[in-house]
């Protein structure tokens, strides 16, 4: 199964002290190929560095790097998906009480369409309100929908 990674899922996966860590590990085990937007990778680096320090941020980057090297993870170029992502963000600008859908999440929606998947590795339930571009009725959110 191909899944698109969201920042919060990777963060929970990397910190065993966080709630949901085991569920995220189990979900990752069910995913054969994980696609990580460079935007998500940047958010993850910032989040880990801010909360746990630079050393932990390097550990997180090495974890992703090892999995990219084995081709279990992929960090694709996103420039070709920017128009689709911007259209998603624009279409949901009034969602979530006016907060809208940010470009990083919108890029995840565009990448899901490009990968022909409806599976998101995320604990962010606002993906429930977003319609996949693939024709699927809804996104499948892991670990919740496992």
Coordinates of C-alpha atoms in Angstrom, one line a residue:
X1 CA 0.0 0.0 0.0
X2 CA 1.2 3.5 -0.9
X3 CA 0.5 6.3 1.6
X4 CA 1.3 10.0 1.9
X5 CA 3.0 11.1 5.1
X6 CA 1.8 14.0 7.2
X7 CA 4.1 15.8 9.6
X8 CA 2.2 14.8 12.8
X9 CA 2.3 11.1 12.0
X10 CA 6.1 11.2 11.4
X11 CA 6.6 13.1 14.6
X12 CA 4.5 10.6 16.7
X13 CA 6.4 7.8 15.0
X14 CA 9.7 9.2 16.0
X15 CA 9.0 9.9 19.6
X16 CA 8.0 6.8 21.7
X17 CA 6.9 9.1 24.6
X18 CA 4.0 10.6 22.5
X19 CA 0.5 9.2 22.6
X20 CA -0.3 7.2 19.5
X21 CA 3.4 6.1 19.0
X22 CA 2.6 2.4 18.9
X23 CA -0.4 2.9 16.7
X24 CA 1.7 4.8 14.2
X25 CA 4.4 2.1 14.3
X26 CA 1.7 -0.5 13.5
X27 CA 0.3 1.7 10.7
X28 CA 3.8 2.2 9.2
X29 CA 4.3 -1.6 9.2
X30 CA 1.2 -1.9 6.9
X31 CA 2.5 0.6 4.4
X32 CA 4.8 -0.7 1.7
X33 CA 5.8 2.7 0.2
X34 CA 5.6 6.1 2.1
X35 CA 5.7 9.3 0.1
X36 CA 7.0 12.3 2.0
X37 CA 6.6 15.8 0.6
X38 CA 9.7 18.0 1.0
X39 CA 7.3 20.4 2.7
X40 CA 6.4 17.8 5.3
X41 CA 10.1 17.0 5.8
X42 CA 10.8 20.7 6.4
X43 CA 8.0 21.0 8.9
X44 CA 9.2 17.8 10.7
X45 CA 12.7 19.2 11.0
X46 CA 11.5 22.5 12.4
X47 CA 9.1 20.7 14.9
X48 CA 11.7 18.2 16.1
X49 CA 14.4 20.9 16.4
X50 CA 12.1 23.3 18.3
X51 CA 10.8 20.7 20.7
X52 CA 13.7 18.2 21.1
X53 CA 16.8 20.0 19.8
X54 CA 19.1 19.9 16.8
X55 CA 20.5 16.4 17.6
X56 CA 17.1 14.8 17.5
X57 CA 16.3 16.6 14.3
X58 CA 19.4 15.0 12.7
X59 CA 18.3 11.6 14.0
X60 CA 14.9 12.2 12.4
X61 CA 16.5 13.2 9.1
X62 CA 18.8 10.1 9.2
X63 CA 15.7 7.9 9.8
X64 CA 14.1 9.3 6.6
X65 CA 17.4 9.1 4.7
X66 CA 17.8 5.4 5.6
X67 CA 14.3 4.6 4.4
X68 CA 14.7 6.6 1.2
X69 CA 18.0 4.7 0.5
X70 CA 16.1 1.4 0.7
X71 CA 13.3 2.9 -1.4
X72 CA 10.7 2.3 1.3
X73 CA 10.2 6.1 1.5
X74 CA 10.2 8.6 -1.3
X75 CA 10.7 12.4 -1.1
X76 CA 9.6 13.5 -4.6
X77 CA 10.0 16.9 -6.3
X78 CA 6.8 18.8 -5.9
X79 CA 7.0 21.6 -8.4
X80 CA 4.9 19.7 -10.9
X81 CA 2.1 19.4 -8.3
X82 CA 2.1 23.0 -7.2
X83 CA -0.9 24.0 -9.4
X84 CA -3.0 21.1 -8.1
X85 CA -2.0 21.8 -4.5
X86 CA -2.8 25.5 -4.8
X87 CA -6.2 24.7 -6.3
X88 CA -6.9 22.4 -3.3
X89 CA -5.9 25.1 -0.8
X90 CA -8.0 27.6 -2.7
X91 CA -11.0 25.3 -2.8
X92 CA -10.9 24.8 1.0
X93 CA -9.8 28.3 2.0
X94 CA -13.0 28.7 4.1
X95 CA -12.8 25.2 5.7
X96 CA -12.1 24.5 9.3
X97 CA -13.7 27.6 10.7
X98 CA -11.9 29.9 8.2
X99 CA -8.5 28.5 8.8
X100 CA -8.5 26.7 5.5
X101 CA -6.2 24.0 4.3
X102 CA -2.6 25.0 4.3
X103 CA -0.3 24.4 1.3
X104 CA 1.5 21.5 3.0
X105 CA -1.7 19.5 3.5
X106 CA -2.9 20.6 0.0
X107 CA 0.3 19.2 -1.4
X108 CA -0.3 15.9 0.3
X109 CA -3.7 15.8 -1.4
X110 CA -2.0 16.5 -4.8
X111 CA 0.6 13.9 -4.2
X112 CA -2.0 11.3 -3.2
X113 CA -3.7 12.0 -6.6
X114 CA -0.3 11.6 -8.4
X115 CA 0.4 8.3 -6.6
X116 CA -3.2 7.2 -7.2
X117 CA -3.8 6.5 -3.5
X118 CA -6.4 7.6 -0.9
X119 CA -4.2 6.6 2.0
X120 CA -2.8 9.3 4.3
X121 CA -0.4 8.5 7.2
X122 CA -1.7 11.1 9.5
X123 CA -3.5 11.7 12.8
X124 CA -4.9 15.0 11.5
X125 CA -8.6 14.4 11.2
X126 CA -9.2 17.4 9.1
X127 CA -8.3 15.2 6.1
X128 CA -11.8 13.8 6.6
X129 CA -13.4 17.0 5.2
X130 CA -11.1 17.0 2.1
X131 CA -12.2 15.0 -1.0
X132 CA -9.5 13.1 -2.7
X133 CA -8.7 14.1 -6.3
X134 CA -8.6 10.4 -7.3
X135 CA -12.3 9.8 -7.4
X136 CA -12.3 7.9 -4.0
X137 CA -15.1 9.0 -1.7
X138 CA -12.8 9.8 1.2
X139 CA -9.2 9.5 2.4
X140 CA -8.3 6.5 4.5
X141 CA -6.4 7.8 7.5
X142 CA -3.8 5.6 9.1
X143 CA -3.5 4.7 11.9
X144 CA -7.1 5.5 12.7
X145 CA -8.6 3.5 9.8
X146 CA -6.3 0.5 10.1

